DNA sequence: CTTGACTCTGGACTATGGTCCAGACTGCAG
DNA sequence: CTGCAGTCTGGACCATAGTCCAGAGTCAAG
């Protein structure tokens, strides 16, 4: 271990090989060391970084966030990381609120719709069709 | 009214001209009638359809949903429309649940993070870095 | 008839996060 | 040494929902 080809690294991190190269191209991963042949070589630190990225994604961070506030060089900057997490939380809360608004609308319409009969009796169609849907 | 150019139609429906043409290209709108010059002409029904599409989008339907279950030919099929609305509700609820899971994780980490000091004392960084984050 | 606004077309481009491909080269086991 | 698996590169492509552009043609007011 700790001297991995790109295939082994990808497998251990649970990502595709192309994803590793994509991350390198997009500065999420530092350029890998190379063998004389040009083959990339990785150690434990790259594996950790890759797992770091995956966990950050699972917390709702975009790759752009990870490139920026959560970048390699900032992994030790606690204050910046906390601010990034707070900003992301605000963002997530707004998305939840928006989806809840949509859910409420759908629930209201579904409850009121008999599921058969004339289109004019279907509140879903009416809501979509009328000038002032409610 | 009821004999509109694409510009008037777009303005009344509150969308961009390019969006109207995009919808036509993608079968969300039937091919428009044409003048001898090739200019598209629209009436009230197209305006209604366009507004229908916009409202459906606001309820979380994708253009693919609108092309399918909410297509022009199905606007009168109450049972199908209700099923589509129910499926969309389920979808929205799953997205909400996922975001709530993420929100919970972020809140826990933010609350526990002092916002300064050693990186090792920052639960956000620990969660992202460690093998078994919690 | 001129002028400016409107419209036409096909195709390129945006952001996001990758995925896939061809053609060439390398590493390693037998 | 052969052969197969692994890797290299640059670039094309996916979905989503449009947006923008150039170059050409058209409509309507004055």
Coordinates of C-alpha atoms in Angstrom, one line a residue, chain A:
Chain A
X1 CA 0.0 0.0 0.0
X2 CA 0.9 3.6 -0.2
X3 CA 2.3 3.2 -3.7
X4 CA -0.7 2.8 -5.8
X5 CA -1.5 3.0 -9.5
X6 CA -4.5 5.0 -10.5
X7 CA -6.7 1.9 -10.8
X8 CA -5.9 0.8 -7.2
X9 CA -6.4 4.3 -5.9
X10 CA -9.8 4.6 -7.6
X11 CA -10.9 1.2 -6.4
X12 CA -9.9 2.0 -2.8
X13 CA -11.6 5.3 -2.8
X14 CA -14.7 4.0 -4.5
X15 CA -14.6 6.2 -7.6
X16 CA -13.9 5.6 -11.3
X17 CA -10.5 6.0 -12.8
X18 CA -11.8 8.8 -15.0
X19 CA -13.1 10.6 -12.0
X20 CA -9.6 10.7 -10.5
X21 CA -8.2 12.2 -13.7
X22 CA -11.1 14.6 -13.8
X23 CA -10.4 15.8 -10.3
X24 CA -6.8 16.3 -11.1
X25 CA -7.7 18.3 -14.3
X26 CA -10.0 20.4 -12.2
X27 CA -7.6 21.1 -9.3
X28 CA -9.4 19.1 -6.7
X29 CA -6.4 16.8 -6.5
X30 CA -2.8 18.0 -6.8
X31 CA -1.0 16.8 -9.9
X32 CA 0.1 13.2 -9.3
X33 CA 3.7 12.1 -9.2
X34 CA 4.7 10.2 -12.3
X35 CA 6.8 7.1 -13.1
X36 CA 9.3 7.4 -15.9
X37 CA 6.7 5.9 -18.1
X38 CA 4.2 8.7 -17.3
X39 CA 2.0 6.4 -15.1
X40 CA 0.6 8.2 -12.1
X41 CA 1.7 7.0 -8.6
X42 CA -0.3 7.7 -5.5
X43 CA 0.2 7.3 -1.7
X44 CA -2.0 7.5 1.3
X45 CA -2.4 11.2 1.3
X46 CA -4.1 11.2 -2.1
X47 CA -6.4 8.4 -0.9
X48 CA -7.4 10.5 2.1
X49 CA -8.0 13.5 -0.1
X50 CA -10.2 11.5 -2.4
X51 CA -12.2 10.2 0.5
X52 CA -12.4 13.8 1.9
X53 CA -13.9 14.9 -1.4
X54 CA -16.4 12.1 -1.4
X55 CA -17.6 12.9 2.1
X56 CA -17.8 16.6 1.4
X57 CA -20.0 15.8 -1.6
X58 CA -22.2 13.7 0.6
X59 CA -22.6 16.8 2.8
X60 CA -23.9 18.7 -0.1
X61 CA -20.8 20.6 -1.1
X62 CA -20.2 21.1 -4.8
X63 CA -16.8 20.5 -6.4
X64 CA -16.5 24.2 -6.6
X65 CA -16.9 24.5 -2.9
X66 CA -14.3 21.9 -2.4
X67 CA -12.0 23.6 -4.8
X68 CA -12.5 26.8 -2.9
X69 CA -13.3 27.0 0.8
X70 CA -12.4 23.3 1.4
X71 CA -9.3 23.3 -0.8
X72 CA -6.2 21.4 0.0
X73 CA -4.4 24.4 1.3
X74 CA -7.3 25.3 3.6
X75 CA -7.9 22.0 5.1
X76 CA -6.3 23.4 8.3
X77 CA -8.2 26.7 8.3
X78 CA -10.9 26.0 10.9
X79 CA -12.6 29.3 10.7
X80 CA -12.9 29.3 6.9
X81 CA -14.2 25.7 6.9
X82 CA -16.8 26.6 9.5
X83 CA -18.0 29.6 7.5
X84 CA -18.2 27.3 4.4
X85 CA -20.3 24.8 6.3
X86 CA -22.7 27.5 7.6
X87 CA -23.1 28.9 4.1
X88 CA -23.9 25.5 2.8
X89 CA -26.4 24.9 5.6
X90 CA -28.2 28.1 4.6
X91 CA -28.2 27.0 1.0
X92 CA -29.6 23.5 1.9
X93 CA -32.3 25.1 4.1
X94 CA -33.5 27.3 1.2
X95 CA -33.7 24.3 -1.0
X96 CA -35.7 22.4 1.6
X97 CA -38.1 25.3 1.9
X98 CA -38.6 25.5 -1.8
X99 CA -39.3 21.8 -2.1
X100 CA -41.7 22.0 0.9
X101 CA -43.6 24.7 -0.9
X102 CA -43.8 22.5 -4.0
X103 CA -44.9 19.5 -1.8
X104 CA -47.6 21.5 -0.2
X105 CA -49.0 22.5 -3.6
X106 CA -48.9 19.0 -4.9
X107 CA -50.5 17.6 -1.8
X108 CA -53.4 20.0 -1.9
X109 CA -54.1 19.2 -5.5
X110 CA -53.8 15.5 -5.1
X111 CA -56.1 15.4 -2.2
X112 CA -58.7 17.4 -4.0
X113 CA -58.5 15.4 -7.2
X114 CA -61.0 12.5 -7.6
X115 CA -58.8 10.7 -10.1
X116 CA -61.6 10.2 -12.6
X117 CA -64.3 12.0 -14.4
X118 CA -64.3 15.3 -16.2
X119 CA -61.1 17.2 -16.6
X120 CA -62.9 20.3 -15.3
X121 CA -63.4 18.5 -12.0
X122 CA -59.7 17.8 -11.7
X123 CA -58.0 20.5 -9.6
X124 CA -54.6 19.5 -10.8
X125 CA -55.5 20.3 -14.4
X126 CA -57.4 23.4 -13.3
X127 CA -54.4 24.6 -11.4
X128 CA -52.2 24.1 -14.4
X129 CA -54.7 25.5 -16.9
X130 CA -56.4 28.4 -15.2
X131 CA -55.4 32.0 -15.2
X132 CA -55.3 32.2 -11.4
X133 CA -54.5 28.8 -10.2
X134 CA -54.9 28.1 -6.5

